[in-house]
XYZ file of C-alpha atoms in Angstrom:
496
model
C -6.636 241.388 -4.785
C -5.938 238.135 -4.131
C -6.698 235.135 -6.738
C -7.853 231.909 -5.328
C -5.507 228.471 -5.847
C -7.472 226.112 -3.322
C -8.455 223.970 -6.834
C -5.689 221.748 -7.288
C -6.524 221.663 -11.472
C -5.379 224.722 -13.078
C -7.015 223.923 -16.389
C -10.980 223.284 -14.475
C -10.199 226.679 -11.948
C -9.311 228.721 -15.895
C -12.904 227.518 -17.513
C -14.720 228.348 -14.468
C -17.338 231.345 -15.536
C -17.798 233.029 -12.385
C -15.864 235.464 -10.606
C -16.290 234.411 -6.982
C -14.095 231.730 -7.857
C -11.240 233.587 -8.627
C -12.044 236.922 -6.352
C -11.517 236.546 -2.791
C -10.893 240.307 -1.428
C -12.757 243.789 -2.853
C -11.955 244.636 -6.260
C -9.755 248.121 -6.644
C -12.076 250.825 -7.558
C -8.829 253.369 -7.813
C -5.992 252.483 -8.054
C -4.293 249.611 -10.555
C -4.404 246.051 -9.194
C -1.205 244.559 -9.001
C -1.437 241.302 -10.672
C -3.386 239.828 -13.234
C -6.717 237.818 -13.227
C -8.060 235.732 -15.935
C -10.692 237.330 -18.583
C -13.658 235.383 -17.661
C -13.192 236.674 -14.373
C -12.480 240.368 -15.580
C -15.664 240.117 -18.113
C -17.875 238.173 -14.872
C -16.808 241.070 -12.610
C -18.200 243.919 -14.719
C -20.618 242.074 -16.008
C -21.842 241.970 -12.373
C -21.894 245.358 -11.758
C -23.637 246.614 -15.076
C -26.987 244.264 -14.223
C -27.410 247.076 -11.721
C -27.855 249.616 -14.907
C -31.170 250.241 -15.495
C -32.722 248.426 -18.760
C -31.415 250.837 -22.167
C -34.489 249.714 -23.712
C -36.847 250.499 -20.874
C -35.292 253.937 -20.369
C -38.164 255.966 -21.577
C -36.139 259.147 -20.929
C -33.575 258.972 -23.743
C -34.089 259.836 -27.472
C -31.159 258.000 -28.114
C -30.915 254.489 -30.167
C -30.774 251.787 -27.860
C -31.744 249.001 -30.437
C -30.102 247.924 -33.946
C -30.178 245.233 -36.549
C -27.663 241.819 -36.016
C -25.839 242.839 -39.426
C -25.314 246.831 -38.114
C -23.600 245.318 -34.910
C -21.569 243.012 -36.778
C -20.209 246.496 -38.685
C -19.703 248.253 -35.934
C -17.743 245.628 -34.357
C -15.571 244.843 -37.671
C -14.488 248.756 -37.298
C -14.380 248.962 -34.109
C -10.253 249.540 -34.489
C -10.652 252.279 -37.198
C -9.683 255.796 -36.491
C -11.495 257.900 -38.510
C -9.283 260.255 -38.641
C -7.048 258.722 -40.535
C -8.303 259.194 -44.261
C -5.202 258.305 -46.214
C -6.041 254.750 -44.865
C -8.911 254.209 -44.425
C -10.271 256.006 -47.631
C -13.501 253.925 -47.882
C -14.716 254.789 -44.252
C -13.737 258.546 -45.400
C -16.270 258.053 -48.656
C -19.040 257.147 -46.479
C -18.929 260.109 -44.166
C -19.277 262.082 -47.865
C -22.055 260.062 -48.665
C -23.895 260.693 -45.128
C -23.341 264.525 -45.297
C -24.352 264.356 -48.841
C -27.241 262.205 -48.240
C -28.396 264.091 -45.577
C -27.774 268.095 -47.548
C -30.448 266.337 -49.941
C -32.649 265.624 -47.518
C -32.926 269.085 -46.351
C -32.770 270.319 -49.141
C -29.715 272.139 -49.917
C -28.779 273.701 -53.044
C -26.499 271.235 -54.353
C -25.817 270.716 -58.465
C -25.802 267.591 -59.553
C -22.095 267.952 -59.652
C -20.894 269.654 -56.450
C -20.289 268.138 -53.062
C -22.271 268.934 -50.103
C -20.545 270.948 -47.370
C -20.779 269.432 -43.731
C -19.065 266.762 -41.310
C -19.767 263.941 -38.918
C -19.464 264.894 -35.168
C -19.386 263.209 -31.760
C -23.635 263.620 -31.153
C -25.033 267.058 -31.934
C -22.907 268.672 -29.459
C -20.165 269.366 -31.262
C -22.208 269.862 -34.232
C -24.099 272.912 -32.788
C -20.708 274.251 -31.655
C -18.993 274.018 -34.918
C -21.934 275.738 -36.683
C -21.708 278.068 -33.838
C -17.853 278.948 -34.296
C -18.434 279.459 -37.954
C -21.245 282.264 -37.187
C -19.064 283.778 -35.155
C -15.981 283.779 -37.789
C -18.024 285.290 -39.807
C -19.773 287.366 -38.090
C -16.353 288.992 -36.993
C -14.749 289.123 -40.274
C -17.592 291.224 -41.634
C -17.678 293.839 -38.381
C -13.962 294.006 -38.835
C -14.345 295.096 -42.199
C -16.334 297.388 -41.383
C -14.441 298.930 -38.818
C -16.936 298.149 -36.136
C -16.386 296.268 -32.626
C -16.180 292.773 -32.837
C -15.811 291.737 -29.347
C -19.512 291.031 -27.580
C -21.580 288.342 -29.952
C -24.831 287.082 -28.888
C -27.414 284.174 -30.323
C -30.876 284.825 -29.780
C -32.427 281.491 -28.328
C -35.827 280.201 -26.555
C -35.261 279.765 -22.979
C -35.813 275.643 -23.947
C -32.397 275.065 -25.690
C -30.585 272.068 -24.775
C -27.430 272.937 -22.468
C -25.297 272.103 -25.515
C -25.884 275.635 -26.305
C -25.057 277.109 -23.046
C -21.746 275.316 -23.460
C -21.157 276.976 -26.382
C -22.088 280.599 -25.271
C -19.803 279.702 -22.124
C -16.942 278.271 -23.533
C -16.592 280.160 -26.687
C -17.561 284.082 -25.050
C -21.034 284.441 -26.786
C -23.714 285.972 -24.999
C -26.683 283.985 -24.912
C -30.326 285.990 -24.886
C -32.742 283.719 -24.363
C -36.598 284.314 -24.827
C -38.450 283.958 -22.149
C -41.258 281.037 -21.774
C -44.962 281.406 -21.231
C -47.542 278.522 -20.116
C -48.816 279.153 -23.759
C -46.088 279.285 -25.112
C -43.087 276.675 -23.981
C -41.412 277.180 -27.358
C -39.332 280.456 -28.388
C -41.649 282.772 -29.552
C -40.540 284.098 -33.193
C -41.695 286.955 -33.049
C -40.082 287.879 -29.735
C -37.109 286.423 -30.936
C -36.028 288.593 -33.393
C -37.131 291.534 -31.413
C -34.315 290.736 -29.860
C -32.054 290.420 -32.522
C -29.774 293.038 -32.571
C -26.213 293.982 -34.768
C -24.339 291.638 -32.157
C -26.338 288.782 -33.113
C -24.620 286.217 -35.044
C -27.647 283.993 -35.163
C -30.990 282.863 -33.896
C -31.360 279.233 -33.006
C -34.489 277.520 -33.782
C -35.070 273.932 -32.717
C -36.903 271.339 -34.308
C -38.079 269.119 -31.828
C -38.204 270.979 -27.798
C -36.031 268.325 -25.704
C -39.006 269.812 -22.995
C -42.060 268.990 -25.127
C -40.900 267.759 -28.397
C -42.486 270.509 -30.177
C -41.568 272.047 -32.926
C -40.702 275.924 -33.488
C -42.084 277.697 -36.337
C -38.879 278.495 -38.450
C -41.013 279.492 -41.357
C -42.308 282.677 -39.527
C -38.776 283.314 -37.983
C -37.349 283.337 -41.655
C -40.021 285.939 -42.646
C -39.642 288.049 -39.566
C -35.991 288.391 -39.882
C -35.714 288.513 -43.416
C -38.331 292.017 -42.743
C -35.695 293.254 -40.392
C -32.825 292.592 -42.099
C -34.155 294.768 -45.057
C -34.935 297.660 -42.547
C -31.814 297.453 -40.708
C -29.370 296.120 -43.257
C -28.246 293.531 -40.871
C -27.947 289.807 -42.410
C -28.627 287.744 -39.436
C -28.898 284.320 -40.191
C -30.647 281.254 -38.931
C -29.594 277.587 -37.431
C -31.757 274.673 -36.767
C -30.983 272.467 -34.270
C -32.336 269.477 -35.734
C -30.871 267.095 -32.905
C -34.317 265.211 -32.502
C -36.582 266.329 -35.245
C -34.150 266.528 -38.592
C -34.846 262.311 -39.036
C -38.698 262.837 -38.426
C -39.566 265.917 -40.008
C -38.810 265.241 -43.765
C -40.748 261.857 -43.365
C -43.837 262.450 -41.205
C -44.427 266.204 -42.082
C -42.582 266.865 -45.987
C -44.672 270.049 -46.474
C -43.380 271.883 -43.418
C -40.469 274.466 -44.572
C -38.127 274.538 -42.170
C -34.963 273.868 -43.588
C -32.790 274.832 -46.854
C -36.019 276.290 -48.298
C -35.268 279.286 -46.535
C -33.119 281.342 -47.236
C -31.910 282.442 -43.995
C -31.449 278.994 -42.939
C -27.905 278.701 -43.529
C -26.565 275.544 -41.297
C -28.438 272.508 -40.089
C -27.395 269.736 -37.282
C -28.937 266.723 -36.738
C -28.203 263.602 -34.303
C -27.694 260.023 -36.342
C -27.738 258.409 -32.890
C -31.298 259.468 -32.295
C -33.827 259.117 -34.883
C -31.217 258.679 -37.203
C -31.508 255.266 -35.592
C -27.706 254.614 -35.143
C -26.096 253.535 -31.283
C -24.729 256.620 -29.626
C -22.761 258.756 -30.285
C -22.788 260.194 -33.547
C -24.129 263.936 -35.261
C -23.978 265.604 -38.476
C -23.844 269.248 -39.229
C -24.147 270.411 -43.151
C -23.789 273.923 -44.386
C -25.842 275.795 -46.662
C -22.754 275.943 -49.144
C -18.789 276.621 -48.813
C -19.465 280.407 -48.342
C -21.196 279.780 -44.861
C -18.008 278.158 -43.415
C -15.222 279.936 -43.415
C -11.593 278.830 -44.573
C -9.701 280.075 -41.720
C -11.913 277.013 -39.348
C -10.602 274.277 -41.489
C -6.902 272.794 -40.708
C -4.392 270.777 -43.076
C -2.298 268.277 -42.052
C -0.592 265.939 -43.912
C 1.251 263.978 -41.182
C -1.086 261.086 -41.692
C -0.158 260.321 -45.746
C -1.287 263.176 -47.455
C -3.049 266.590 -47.388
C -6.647 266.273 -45.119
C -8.577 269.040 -44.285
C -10.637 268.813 -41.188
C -13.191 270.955 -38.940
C -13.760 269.125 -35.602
C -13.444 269.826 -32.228
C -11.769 266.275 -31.388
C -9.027 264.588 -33.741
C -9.312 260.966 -33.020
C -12.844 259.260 -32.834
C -14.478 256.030 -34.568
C -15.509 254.916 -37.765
C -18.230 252.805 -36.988
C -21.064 254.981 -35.871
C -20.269 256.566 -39.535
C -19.774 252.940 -41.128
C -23.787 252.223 -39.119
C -25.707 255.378 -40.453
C -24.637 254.689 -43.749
C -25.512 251.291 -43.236
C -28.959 252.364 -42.128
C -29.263 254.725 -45.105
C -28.756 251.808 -47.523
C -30.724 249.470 -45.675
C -33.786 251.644 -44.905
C -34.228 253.801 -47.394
C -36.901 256.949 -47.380
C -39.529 253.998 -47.151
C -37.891 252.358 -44.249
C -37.596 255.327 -42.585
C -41.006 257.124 -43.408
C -42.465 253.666 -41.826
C -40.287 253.643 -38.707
C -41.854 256.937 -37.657
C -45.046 256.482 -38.402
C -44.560 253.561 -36.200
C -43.096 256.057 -33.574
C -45.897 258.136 -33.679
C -48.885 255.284 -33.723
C -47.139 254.016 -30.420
C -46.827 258.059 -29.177
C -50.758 258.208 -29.981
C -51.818 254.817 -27.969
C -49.916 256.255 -25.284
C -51.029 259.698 -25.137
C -55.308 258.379 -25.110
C -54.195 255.938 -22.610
C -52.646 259.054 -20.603
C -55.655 261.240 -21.133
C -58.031 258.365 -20.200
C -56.769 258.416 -16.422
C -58.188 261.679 -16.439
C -55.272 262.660 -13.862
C -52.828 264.698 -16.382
C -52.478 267.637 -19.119
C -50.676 266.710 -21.921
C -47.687 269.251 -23.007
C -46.696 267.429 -26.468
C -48.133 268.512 -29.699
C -49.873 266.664 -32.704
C -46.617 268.422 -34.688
C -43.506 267.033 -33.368
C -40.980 264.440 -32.306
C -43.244 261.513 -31.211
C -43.105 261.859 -27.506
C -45.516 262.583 -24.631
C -45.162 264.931 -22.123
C -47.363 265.583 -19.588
C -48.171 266.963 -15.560
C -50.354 266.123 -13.005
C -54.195 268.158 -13.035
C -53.701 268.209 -9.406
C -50.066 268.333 -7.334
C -51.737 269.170 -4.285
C -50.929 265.513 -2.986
C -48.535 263.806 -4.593
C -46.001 265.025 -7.400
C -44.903 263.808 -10.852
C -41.116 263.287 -8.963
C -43.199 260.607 -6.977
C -44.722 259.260 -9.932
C -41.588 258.803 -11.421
C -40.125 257.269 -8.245
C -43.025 254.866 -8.399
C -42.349 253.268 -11.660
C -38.913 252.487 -11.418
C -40.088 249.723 -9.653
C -42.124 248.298 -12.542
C -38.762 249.243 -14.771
C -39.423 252.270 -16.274
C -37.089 255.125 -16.417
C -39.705 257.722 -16.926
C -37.915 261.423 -15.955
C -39.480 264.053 -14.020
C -38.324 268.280 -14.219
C -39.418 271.242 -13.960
C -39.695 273.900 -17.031
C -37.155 276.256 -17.674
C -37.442 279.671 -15.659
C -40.406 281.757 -15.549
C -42.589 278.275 -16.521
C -40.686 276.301 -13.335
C -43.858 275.366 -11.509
C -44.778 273.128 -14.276
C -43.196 270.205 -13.497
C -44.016 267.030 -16.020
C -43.108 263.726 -16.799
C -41.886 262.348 -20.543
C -41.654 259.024 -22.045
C -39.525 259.129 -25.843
C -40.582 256.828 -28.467
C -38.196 255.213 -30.007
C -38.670 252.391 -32.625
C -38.234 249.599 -29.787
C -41.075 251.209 -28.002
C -43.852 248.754 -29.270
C -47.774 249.049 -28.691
C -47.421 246.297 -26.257
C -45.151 248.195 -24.304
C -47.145 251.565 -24.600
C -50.411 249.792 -23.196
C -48.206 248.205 -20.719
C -46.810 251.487 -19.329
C -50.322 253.138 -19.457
C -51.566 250.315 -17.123
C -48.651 250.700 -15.101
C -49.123 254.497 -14.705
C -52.890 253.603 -13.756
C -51.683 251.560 -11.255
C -49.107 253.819 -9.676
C -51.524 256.738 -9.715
C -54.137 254.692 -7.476
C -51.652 253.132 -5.310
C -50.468 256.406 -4.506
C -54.266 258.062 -3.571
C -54.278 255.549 -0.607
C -50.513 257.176 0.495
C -50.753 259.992 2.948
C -49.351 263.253 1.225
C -45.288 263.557 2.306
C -45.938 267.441 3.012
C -49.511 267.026 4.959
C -47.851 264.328 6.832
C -44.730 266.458 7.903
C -46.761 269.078 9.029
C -48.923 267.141 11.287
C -45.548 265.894 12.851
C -44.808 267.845 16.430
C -41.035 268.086 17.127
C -39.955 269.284 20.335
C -37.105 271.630 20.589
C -35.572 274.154 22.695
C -35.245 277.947 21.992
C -32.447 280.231 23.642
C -33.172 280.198 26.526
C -33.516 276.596 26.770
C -37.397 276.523 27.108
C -39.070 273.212 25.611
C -41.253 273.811 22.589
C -43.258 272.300 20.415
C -43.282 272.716 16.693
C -44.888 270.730 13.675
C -42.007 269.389 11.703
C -42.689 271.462 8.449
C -41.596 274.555 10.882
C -38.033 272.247 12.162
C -36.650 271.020 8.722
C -36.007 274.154 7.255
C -34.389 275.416 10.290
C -32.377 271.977 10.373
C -31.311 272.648 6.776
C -29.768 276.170 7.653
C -28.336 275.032 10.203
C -26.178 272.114 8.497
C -25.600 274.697 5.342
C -23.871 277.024 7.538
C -21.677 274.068 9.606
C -20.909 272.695 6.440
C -19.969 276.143 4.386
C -17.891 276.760 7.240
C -15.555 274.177 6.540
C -12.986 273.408 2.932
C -14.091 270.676 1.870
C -12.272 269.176 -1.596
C -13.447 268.197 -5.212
C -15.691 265.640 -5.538
């Protein structure tokens, strides 16, 4: 790197704002520069690069806050510098994670006296929440087999097929078999009543989820409680449930307070939940909260004392901040039920405006339910032409990060498109988007079809024998694609 000195006054070349007047060469991108270069320049430089980001706000994909209050930011920039961790001295940020988890155990309604604590802990997203809750099924699910003299050594959860990967990570890193129930077009939930037909004496759970990262949809833990709680009696198995809350724990006890879902069951036993989505704190911060102290197990939860005196702690990670803790509790205080009841009915009025503007195009099914997290999800009536992947493609260049996939296996050729609301998704903004959609939609009736158009291509080739031929190009570009897999999977190639 090489620093430019052509100005001959130092103090007019240090107030200068832009890089370009300091930055002469290319930047290192991997290994450590060797000198120095003034912070304006070091803040202009990557303040360069992230304009190429795409918009947080306009990124319709994530259910993650993207949008907080002046005074919350000021917060989380006063504790920026505090490790959570450490208790002994920072005992206030420590009192506030208690309030959170006992805040939230309320809300779900946990069976805590007016004098006991609620059991539960602040996480790095829902993640690690889903993991812990996981790790203390499985404790416990081996302590009892091993007291009973039984084999201990091949868990399983019982999930739907529509789990976030959080819980394949978990089944993968942690040696837990994962049966999943399978999807239907009808059905893009897991299906209770299959589910615990597949429960079996291995099972150390079954996962519900409140709010389908697919459709948003909510699964009927109510039924699951009853169906399990039947078999447990016939089998004298006690398998328990989870709910992964991520999306729909902040919406649920607001928008819908007669559904039973949570601590009103009895099998319901631990609860997660993700502050950084509609919790409405910045990313990235979870909660997980335990039935009571029975359901976690003593053996999970370490001492130390190295950092003043004795803490006990159950986390994956040691270090990690204190302000996305210091900001939920922030937002708690500052919110309120009422705030929060009116925040997602706001959601939801902006998910409805969107979802009649949708249907009016009279191009698309809608996936999302009336029951839910307020999102819509929906796929073309007709992908003969053109796909929801071009769709998507299409309004990136109005700004909108609108994501495109196909279902989980068995419902893959569904493939559908899903905008989040979050609360900085106004009704100006939904109209906008359905106009935009509109517009994207028509522009791409007058665009010949990518597949009818490669098939109408004629390639010519040679065979063996080195005869010409002529063949459309749909025939050539799978042929091309072998051809490159083997060349390439013949040679070692490194990492990436």
């Amino acid at each position: 790197m090489v620093i430019a000195t052509a100005c001959e006054d130092p103090c007019e070349q240090l107030q200068s704002t832009f890089a370009s007047r300091y930055v002469r060469d290319p930047l290192p991108k991997f290994k450590l520069p060797e000198k120095s270069i003034p912070k304006d320049a070091a803040y202009q430089v990557i303040h360069d690069e992230l304009m190429l980001d795409g918009a947080p706000r306009l990124n319709l994909a994530s259910f993650v806050t993207t949008w907080m209050e002046p005074e919350c930011d000021k917060l989380i920039m006063d504790s920026l510098n505090k490790n959570y961790v450490d208790m002994d001295e920072y005992p206030v940020t420590t009192d506030l994670q208690n309030r959170c988890v006992n805040i939230i155990a309320h809300l779900f309604h946990a069976p805590v006296g007016a004098e006991e604590t609620a059991v539960g802990v602040g996480t790095v997203g829902s993640s690690e929440a889903i993991t812990l809750a996981g790790l203390a099924f499985k404790r416990k699910w081996q302590n009892k087999r091993k007291l009973e003299g039984k084999p201990y050594d091949k868990p399983n959860i019982v999930t739907g097929a529509n789990v976030q990967v959080c819980w394949e990570k978990f089944a993968n890193y942690f040696e837990v078999e994962l049966k999943e129930v399978k999807l239907t077009e009808d059905c893009l939930v897991m299906d209770p009543v299959k589910a615990a037909e597949m429960v079996d004496e291995n099972t150390i759970c079954v996962a519900a989820i409140l709010g389908s990262t697919m459709t948003g949809e909510f699964e009927d833990v109510k039924l699951l409680n009853e169906l399990l709680t039947k078999k447990n009696k016939e089998t004298g198995w006690d398998t328990p449930i989870h709910v992964d809350a991520a999306s729909g724990g902040f919406i649920a006890p607001f928008i819908y307070p007669e559904l039973e879902w949570d601590f009103l069951l009895p099998l319901v036993k631990s609860i997660n939940v993700s502050g950084h989505k509609y919790g409405l704190v910045y990313p990235g911060v979870g909660w997980v909260v335990w039935r009571n102290k029975d359901e976690l197990p003593d053996e999970l939860i370490f001492h130390i004392n190295y950092l003043g005196s004795d803490q006990p702690t159950f986390t994956l990670n040691f270090s990690k901040g204190s302000s996305q803790i210091i900001a939920q509790y922030y937002q708690f205080l500052r919110l309120g039920f009422e705030g929060y009841k009116n925040i997602m009915d706001n959601c939801w009025a902006s998910a409805r405006v969107l979802r009649e503007g949708i249907e009016k195009t009279g191009r698309f099914n809608i996936h999302s339910k009336d029951i839910g997290v307020p999102l819509v999800a929906f796929s073309l009536k007709d992908s003969s032409k053109h796909t929801v992947f071009e769709i998507s493609d299409q309004l990136r260049k109005y700004g909108w990060i609108v994501p495109a996939y196909t279902l989980p296996p068995d419902v893959e050729h569904i493939a559908i498109l899903r905008v989040v609301i979050r609360e900085d998704f106004s009704r100006s903004l939904a109209d906008r988007l359905v106009a935009d959609i509109d517009t994207v939609v028509k522009l791409l009736d007058t665009l010949p079809s990518p597949l009818s158009s490669s098939s109408k291509v004629t390639l010519v080739t040679t065979n063996e024998k080195g005869e010409m031929l002529k063949k459309r190009a749909a025939e050539v570009l799978p042929e091309i694609a072998i051809y490159w897999k083997r060349l390439k999977d013949g040679k070692r190639t490194g990492a990436c």
